[in-house]
Tab-separated table of C-alpha atoms and ligand atoms in Angstrom:
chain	number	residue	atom	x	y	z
A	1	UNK	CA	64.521	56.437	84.425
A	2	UNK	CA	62.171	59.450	85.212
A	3	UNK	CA	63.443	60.327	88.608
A	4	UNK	CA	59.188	61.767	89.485
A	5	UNK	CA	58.613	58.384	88.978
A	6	UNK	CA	60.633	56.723	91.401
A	7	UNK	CA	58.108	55.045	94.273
A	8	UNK	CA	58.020	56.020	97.591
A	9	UNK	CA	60.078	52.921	98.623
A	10	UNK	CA	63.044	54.959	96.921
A	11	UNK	CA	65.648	54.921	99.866
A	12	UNK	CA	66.511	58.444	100.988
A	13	UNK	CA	70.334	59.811	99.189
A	14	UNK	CA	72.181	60.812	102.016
A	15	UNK	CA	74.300	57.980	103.299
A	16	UNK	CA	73.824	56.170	99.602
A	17	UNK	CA	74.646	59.318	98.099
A	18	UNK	CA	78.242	59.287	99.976
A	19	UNK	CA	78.787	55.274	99.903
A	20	UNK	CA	78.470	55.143	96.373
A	21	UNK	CA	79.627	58.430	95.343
A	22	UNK	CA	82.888	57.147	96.776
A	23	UNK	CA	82.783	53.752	96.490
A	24	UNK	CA	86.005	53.074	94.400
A	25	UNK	CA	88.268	55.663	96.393
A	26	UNK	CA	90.791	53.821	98.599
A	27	UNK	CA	89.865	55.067	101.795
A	28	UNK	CA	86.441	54.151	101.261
A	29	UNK	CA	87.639	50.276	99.936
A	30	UNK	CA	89.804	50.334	103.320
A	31	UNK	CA	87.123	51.167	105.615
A	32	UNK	CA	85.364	48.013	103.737
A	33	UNK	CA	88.130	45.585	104.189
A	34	UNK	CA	88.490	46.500	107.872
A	35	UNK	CA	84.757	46.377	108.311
A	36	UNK	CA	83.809	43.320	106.228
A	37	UNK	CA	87.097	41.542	107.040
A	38	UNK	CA	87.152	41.681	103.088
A	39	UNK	CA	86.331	44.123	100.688
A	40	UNK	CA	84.110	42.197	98.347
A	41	UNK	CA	81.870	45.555	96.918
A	42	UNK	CA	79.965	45.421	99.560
A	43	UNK	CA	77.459	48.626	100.597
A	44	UNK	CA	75.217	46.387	103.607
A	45	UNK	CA	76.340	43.673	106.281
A	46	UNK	CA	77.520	40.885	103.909
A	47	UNK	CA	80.867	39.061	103.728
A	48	UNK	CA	82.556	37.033	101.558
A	49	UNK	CA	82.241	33.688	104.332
A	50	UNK	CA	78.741	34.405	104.171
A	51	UNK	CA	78.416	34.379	100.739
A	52	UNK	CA	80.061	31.443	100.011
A	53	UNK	CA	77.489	29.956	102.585
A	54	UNK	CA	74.901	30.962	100.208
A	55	UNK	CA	76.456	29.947	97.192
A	56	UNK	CA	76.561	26.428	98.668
A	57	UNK	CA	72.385	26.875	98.413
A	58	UNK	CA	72.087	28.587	94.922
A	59	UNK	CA	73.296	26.021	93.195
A	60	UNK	CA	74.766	28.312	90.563
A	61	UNK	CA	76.900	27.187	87.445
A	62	UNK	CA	77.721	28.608	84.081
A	63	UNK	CA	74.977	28.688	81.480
A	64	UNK	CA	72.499	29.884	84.500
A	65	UNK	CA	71.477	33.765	85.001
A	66	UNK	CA	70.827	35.044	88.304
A	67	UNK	CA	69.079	38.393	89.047
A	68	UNK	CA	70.778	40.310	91.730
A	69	UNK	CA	67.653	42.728	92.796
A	70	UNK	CA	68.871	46.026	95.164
A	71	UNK	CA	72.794	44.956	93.693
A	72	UNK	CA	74.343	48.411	94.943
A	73	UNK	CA	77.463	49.229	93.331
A	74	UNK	CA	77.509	45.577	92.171
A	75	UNK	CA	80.401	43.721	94.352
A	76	UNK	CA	77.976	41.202	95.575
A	77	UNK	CA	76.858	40.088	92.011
A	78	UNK	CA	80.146	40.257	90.133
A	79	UNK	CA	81.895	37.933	93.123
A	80	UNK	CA	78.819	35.203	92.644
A	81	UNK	CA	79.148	35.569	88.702
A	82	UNK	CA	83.390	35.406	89.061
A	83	UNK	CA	83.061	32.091	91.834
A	84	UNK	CA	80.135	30.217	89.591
A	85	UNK	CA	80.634	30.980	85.880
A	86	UNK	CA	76.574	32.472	85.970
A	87	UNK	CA	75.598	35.510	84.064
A	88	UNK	CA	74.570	38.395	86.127
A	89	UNK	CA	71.828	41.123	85.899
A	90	UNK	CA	71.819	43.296	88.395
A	91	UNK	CA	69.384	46.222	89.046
A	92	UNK	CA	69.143	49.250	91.873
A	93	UNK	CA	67.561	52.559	91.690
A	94	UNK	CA	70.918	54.559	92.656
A	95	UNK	CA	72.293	55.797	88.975
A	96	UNK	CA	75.529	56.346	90.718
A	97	UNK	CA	75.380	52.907	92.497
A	98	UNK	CA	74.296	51.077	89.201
A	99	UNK	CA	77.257	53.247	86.919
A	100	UNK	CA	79.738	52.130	89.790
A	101	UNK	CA	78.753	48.084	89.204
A	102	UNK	CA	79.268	48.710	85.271
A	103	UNK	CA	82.646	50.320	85.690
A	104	UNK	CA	84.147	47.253	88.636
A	105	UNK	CA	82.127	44.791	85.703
A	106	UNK	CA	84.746	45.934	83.281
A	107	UNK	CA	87.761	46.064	85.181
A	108	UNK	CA	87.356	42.652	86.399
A	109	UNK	CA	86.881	41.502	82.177
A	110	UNK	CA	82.503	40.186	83.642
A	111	UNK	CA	81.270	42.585	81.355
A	112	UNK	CA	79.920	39.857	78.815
A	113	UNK	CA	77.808	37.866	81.685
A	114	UNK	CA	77.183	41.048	84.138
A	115	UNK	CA	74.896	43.229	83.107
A	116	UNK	CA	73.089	46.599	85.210
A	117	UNK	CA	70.287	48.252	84.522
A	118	UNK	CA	68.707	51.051	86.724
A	119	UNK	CA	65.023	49.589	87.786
A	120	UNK	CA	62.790	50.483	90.792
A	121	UNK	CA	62.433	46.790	92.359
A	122	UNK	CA	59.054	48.477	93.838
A	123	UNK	CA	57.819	48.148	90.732
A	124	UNK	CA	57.083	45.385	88.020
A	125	UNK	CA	60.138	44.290	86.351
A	126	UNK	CA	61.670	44.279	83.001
A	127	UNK	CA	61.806	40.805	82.824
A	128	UNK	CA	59.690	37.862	80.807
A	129	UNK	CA	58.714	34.949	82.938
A	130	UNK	CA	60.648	32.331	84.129
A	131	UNK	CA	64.034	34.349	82.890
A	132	UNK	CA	65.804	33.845	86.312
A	133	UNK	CA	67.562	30.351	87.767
A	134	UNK	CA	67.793	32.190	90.799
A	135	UNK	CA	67.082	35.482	92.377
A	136	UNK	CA	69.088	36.967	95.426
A	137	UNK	CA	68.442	40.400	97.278
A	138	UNK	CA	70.985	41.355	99.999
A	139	UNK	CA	69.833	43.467	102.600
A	140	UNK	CA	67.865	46.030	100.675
A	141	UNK	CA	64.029	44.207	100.724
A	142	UNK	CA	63.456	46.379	103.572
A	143	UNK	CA	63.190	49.685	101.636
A	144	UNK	CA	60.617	48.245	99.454
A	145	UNK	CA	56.893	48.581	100.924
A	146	UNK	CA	54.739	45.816	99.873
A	147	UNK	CA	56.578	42.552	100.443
A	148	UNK	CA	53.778	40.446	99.401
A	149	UNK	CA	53.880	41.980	95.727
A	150	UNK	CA	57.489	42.112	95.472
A	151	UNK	CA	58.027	38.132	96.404
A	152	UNK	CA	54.740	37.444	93.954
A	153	UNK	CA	57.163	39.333	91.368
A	154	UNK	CA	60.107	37.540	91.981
A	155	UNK	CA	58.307	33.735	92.005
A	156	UNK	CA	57.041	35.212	88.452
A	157	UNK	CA	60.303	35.769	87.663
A	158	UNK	CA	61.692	32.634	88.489
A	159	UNK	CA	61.950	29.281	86.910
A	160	UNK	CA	60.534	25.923	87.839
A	161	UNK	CA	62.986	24.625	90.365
A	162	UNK	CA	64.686	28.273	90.571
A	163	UNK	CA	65.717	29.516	93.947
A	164	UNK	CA	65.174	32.974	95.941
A	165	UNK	CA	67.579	33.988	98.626
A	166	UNK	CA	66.777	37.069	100.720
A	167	UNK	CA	67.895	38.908	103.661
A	168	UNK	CA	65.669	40.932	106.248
A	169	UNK	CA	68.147	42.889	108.508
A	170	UNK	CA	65.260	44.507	110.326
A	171	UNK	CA	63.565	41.848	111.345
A	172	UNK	CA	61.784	43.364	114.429
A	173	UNK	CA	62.356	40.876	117.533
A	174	UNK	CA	61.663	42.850	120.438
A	175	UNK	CA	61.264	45.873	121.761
A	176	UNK	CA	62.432	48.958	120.307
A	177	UNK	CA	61.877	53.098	121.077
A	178	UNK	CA	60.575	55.275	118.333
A	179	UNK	CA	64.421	57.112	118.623
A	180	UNK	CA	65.833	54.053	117.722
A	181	UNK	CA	63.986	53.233	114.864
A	182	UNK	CA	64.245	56.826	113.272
A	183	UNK	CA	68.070	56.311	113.569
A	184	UNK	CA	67.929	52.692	112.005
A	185	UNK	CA	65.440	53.932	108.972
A	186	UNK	CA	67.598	56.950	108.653
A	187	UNK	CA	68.455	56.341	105.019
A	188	UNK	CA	65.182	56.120	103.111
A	189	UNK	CA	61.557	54.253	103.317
A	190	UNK	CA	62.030	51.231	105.577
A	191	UNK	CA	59.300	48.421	106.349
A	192	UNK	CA	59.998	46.652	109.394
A	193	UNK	CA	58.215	43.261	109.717
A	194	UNK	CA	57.861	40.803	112.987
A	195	UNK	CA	59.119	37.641	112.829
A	196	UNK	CA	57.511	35.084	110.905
A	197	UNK	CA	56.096	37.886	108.530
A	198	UNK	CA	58.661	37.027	105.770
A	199	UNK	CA	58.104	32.949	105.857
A	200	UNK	CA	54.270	33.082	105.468
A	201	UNK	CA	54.653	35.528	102.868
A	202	UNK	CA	57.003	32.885	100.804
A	203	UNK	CA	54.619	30.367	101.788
A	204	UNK	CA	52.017	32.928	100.460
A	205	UNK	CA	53.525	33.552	97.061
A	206	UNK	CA	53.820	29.728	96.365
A	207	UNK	CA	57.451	29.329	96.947
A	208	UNK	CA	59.265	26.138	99.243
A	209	UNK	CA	60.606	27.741	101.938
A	210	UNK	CA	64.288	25.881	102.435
A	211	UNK	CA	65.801	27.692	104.933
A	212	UNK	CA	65.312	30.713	107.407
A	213	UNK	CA	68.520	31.389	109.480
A	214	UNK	CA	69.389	34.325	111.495
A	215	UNK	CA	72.277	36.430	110.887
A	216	UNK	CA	71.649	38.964	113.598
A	217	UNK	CA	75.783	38.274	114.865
A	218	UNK	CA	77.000	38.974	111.679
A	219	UNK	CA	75.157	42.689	111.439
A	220	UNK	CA	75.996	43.811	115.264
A	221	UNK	CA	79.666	42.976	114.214
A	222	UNK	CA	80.135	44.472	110.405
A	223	UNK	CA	78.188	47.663	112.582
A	224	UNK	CA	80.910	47.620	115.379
A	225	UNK	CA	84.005	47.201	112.912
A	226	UNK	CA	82.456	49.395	110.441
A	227	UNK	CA	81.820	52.496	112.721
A	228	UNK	CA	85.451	52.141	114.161
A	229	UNK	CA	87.104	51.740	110.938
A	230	UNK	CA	85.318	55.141	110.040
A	231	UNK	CA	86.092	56.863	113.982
A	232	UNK	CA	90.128	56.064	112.639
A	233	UNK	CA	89.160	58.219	109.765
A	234	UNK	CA	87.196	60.628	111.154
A	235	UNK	CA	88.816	63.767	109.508
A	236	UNK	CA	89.009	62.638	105.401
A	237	UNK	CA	85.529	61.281	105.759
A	238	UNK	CA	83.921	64.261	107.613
A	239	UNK	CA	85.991	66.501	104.679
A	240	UNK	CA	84.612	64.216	102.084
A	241	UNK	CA	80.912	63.663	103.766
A	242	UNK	CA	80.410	66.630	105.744
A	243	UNK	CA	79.677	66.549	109.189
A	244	UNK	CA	75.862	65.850	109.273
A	245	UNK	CA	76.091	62.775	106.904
A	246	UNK	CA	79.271	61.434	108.815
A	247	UNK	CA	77.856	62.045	112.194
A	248	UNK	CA	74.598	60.381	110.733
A	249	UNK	CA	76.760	57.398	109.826
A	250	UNK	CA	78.085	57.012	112.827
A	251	UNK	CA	75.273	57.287	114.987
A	252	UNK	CA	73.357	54.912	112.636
A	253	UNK	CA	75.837	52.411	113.177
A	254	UNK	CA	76.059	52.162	116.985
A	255	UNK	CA	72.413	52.063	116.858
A	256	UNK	CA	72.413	49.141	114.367
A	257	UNK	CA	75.378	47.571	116.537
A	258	UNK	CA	73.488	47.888	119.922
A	259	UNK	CA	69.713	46.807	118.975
A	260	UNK	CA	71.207	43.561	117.048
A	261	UNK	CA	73.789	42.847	119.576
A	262	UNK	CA	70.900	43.172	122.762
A	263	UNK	CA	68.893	40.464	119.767
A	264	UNK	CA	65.970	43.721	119.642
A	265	UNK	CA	66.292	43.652	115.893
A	266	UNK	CA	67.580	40.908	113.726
A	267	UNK	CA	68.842	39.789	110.577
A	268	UNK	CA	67.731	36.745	108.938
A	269	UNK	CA	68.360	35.081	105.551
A	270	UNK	CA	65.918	33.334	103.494
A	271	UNK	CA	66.138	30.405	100.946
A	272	UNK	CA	62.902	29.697	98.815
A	273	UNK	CA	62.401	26.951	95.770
A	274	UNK	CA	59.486	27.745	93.127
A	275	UNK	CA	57.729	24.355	92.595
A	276	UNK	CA	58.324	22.351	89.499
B	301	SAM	C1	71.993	48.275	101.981
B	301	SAM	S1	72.162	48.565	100.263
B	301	SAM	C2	72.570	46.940	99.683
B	301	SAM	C3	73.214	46.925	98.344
B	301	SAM	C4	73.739	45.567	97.877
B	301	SAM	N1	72.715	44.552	97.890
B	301	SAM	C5	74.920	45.127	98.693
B	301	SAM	O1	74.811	44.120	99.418
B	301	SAM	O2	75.954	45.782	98.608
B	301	SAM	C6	70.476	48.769	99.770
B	301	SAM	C7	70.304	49.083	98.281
B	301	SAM	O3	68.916	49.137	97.970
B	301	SAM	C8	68.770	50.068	96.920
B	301	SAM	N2	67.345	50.410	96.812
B	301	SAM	C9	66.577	51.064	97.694
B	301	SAM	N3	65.315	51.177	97.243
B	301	SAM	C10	65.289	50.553	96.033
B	301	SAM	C11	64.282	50.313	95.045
B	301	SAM	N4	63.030	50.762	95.229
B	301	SAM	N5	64.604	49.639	93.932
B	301	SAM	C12	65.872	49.198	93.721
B	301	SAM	N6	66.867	49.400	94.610
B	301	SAM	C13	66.581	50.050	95.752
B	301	SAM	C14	69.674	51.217	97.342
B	301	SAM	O4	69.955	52.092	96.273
B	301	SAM	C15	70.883	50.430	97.843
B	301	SAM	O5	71.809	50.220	96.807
């Protein structure tokens, strides 16, 4: 892809720069384990409990093909693919983040039902319509600007009776200072919506809404474990990062920890049907 014609929504390459540019290292997959309780391939504030939570709703199998949209280095998607026998395509702007999720395909023998393509999910996709059972996007809808067009994409892309699961983590429910949300949109373009935005615009874009649950525990915890499982590292990962993106990192984190845990902003998962 041409990189001048990545949209604005393109999420700055600082901290993804360093997460992905190490992402198979040990001390990085350490700092992962201790943060996530699990290191599943995880680059945002989902576990492996919580996935299997989602699962229960995707109603996944083998034969069916799920598009992972904002897939990072691909952990996410290969675990749903390994648990449920799907077929996986997963897309993300990040070349590094997208070669990453090809190389952990292979190693873990998915590479004939996992499949990664860089794509700007800003954008129209690649995809005919109606080529998706089900469509999930883990904490990454947030960098992309216009919500309303991107769900209206992903209903196109969808089958008749095909689900949508999304999360919001910045989900704005109460008050928050300009400082705070420079720090939290630190990495890139962020759009942060009120709640109730993100149901009507399901509603809006024809889809069932199913479920809207809030995660907001979840995030202020991953944010606490993963900040001190990076302090106890301090000195490889300011080596590795340098000390602006580390110190970033860390000051990102509390930030994330201490608006979520005080409920200011919040996380929220979403589970949509497209009508038969
Ligand atoms: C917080 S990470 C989540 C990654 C993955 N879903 C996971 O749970 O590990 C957000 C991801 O969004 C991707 N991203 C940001 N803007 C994007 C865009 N316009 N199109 C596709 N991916 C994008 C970033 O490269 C990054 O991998």
């Amino acid at each position: 892809m041409d990189r001048t014609s990545k949209s604005k929504s393109h999420a700055g390459r600082g901290q993804y720069d360093a997460a992905y540019g190490n992402f198979q290292t040990k001390l990085y997959e350490q700092i992962r384990s201790e943060a996530f309780g699990g290191d599943i391939g995880q680059n945002s504030w989902h576990t492996a409990d919580e996935q299997d939570s989602f699962l229960s709703w995707l109603a996944l199998s083998p034969g069916k093909t799920l598009l992972d949209v904002a897939c990072g280095a691909g952990g996410p998607g290969l675990r749903m693919a390994a648990k449920t026998g799907c077929s996986v395509v997963g897309i993300d702007v990040h070349e590094q983040a997208v070669s990453t999720a090809r190389s952990l395909a292979a190693q873990r023998g998915l590479s004939p039902r996992a499949e990664f393509q860089v794509a700007d999910a800003a954008e129209r996709l690649p995809f005919s319509d109606a080529a998706f059972d089900a469509i999930t996007c883990i904490d990454s809808i947030n960098h992309l600007s216009d919500r309303r067009q991107v769900i209206a994409e992903w209903a196109r892309l969808l089958k008749p009776g095909g689900r949508m699961l999304f999360t919001d983590p910045i989900t704005v429910t109460g008050p928050l200072t300009n400082a705070e949300i420079s720090i939290r949109s630190s990495a890139g373009s962020y759009l942060f919506v009120p709640l109730g935005y993100d149901e009507r615009t399901i509603v809006q874009c024809g889809l069932h809404l199913l479920v809207s649950e809030d995660l907001t525990r979840n995030m202020a915890e991953v944010a606490e474990r993963r900040k001190a499982a990076r302090a106890a590292r301090e000195s490889a990962l300011r080596e590795i990062e340098g000390d602006q993106t580390y110190e970033g990192q860390q000051e990102f984190l509390e930030v994330a920890a201490r608006i979520a845990k005080e409920g200011r902003l919040s996380r929220f998962v979403y589970l949509a049907e497209k009508l038969r």
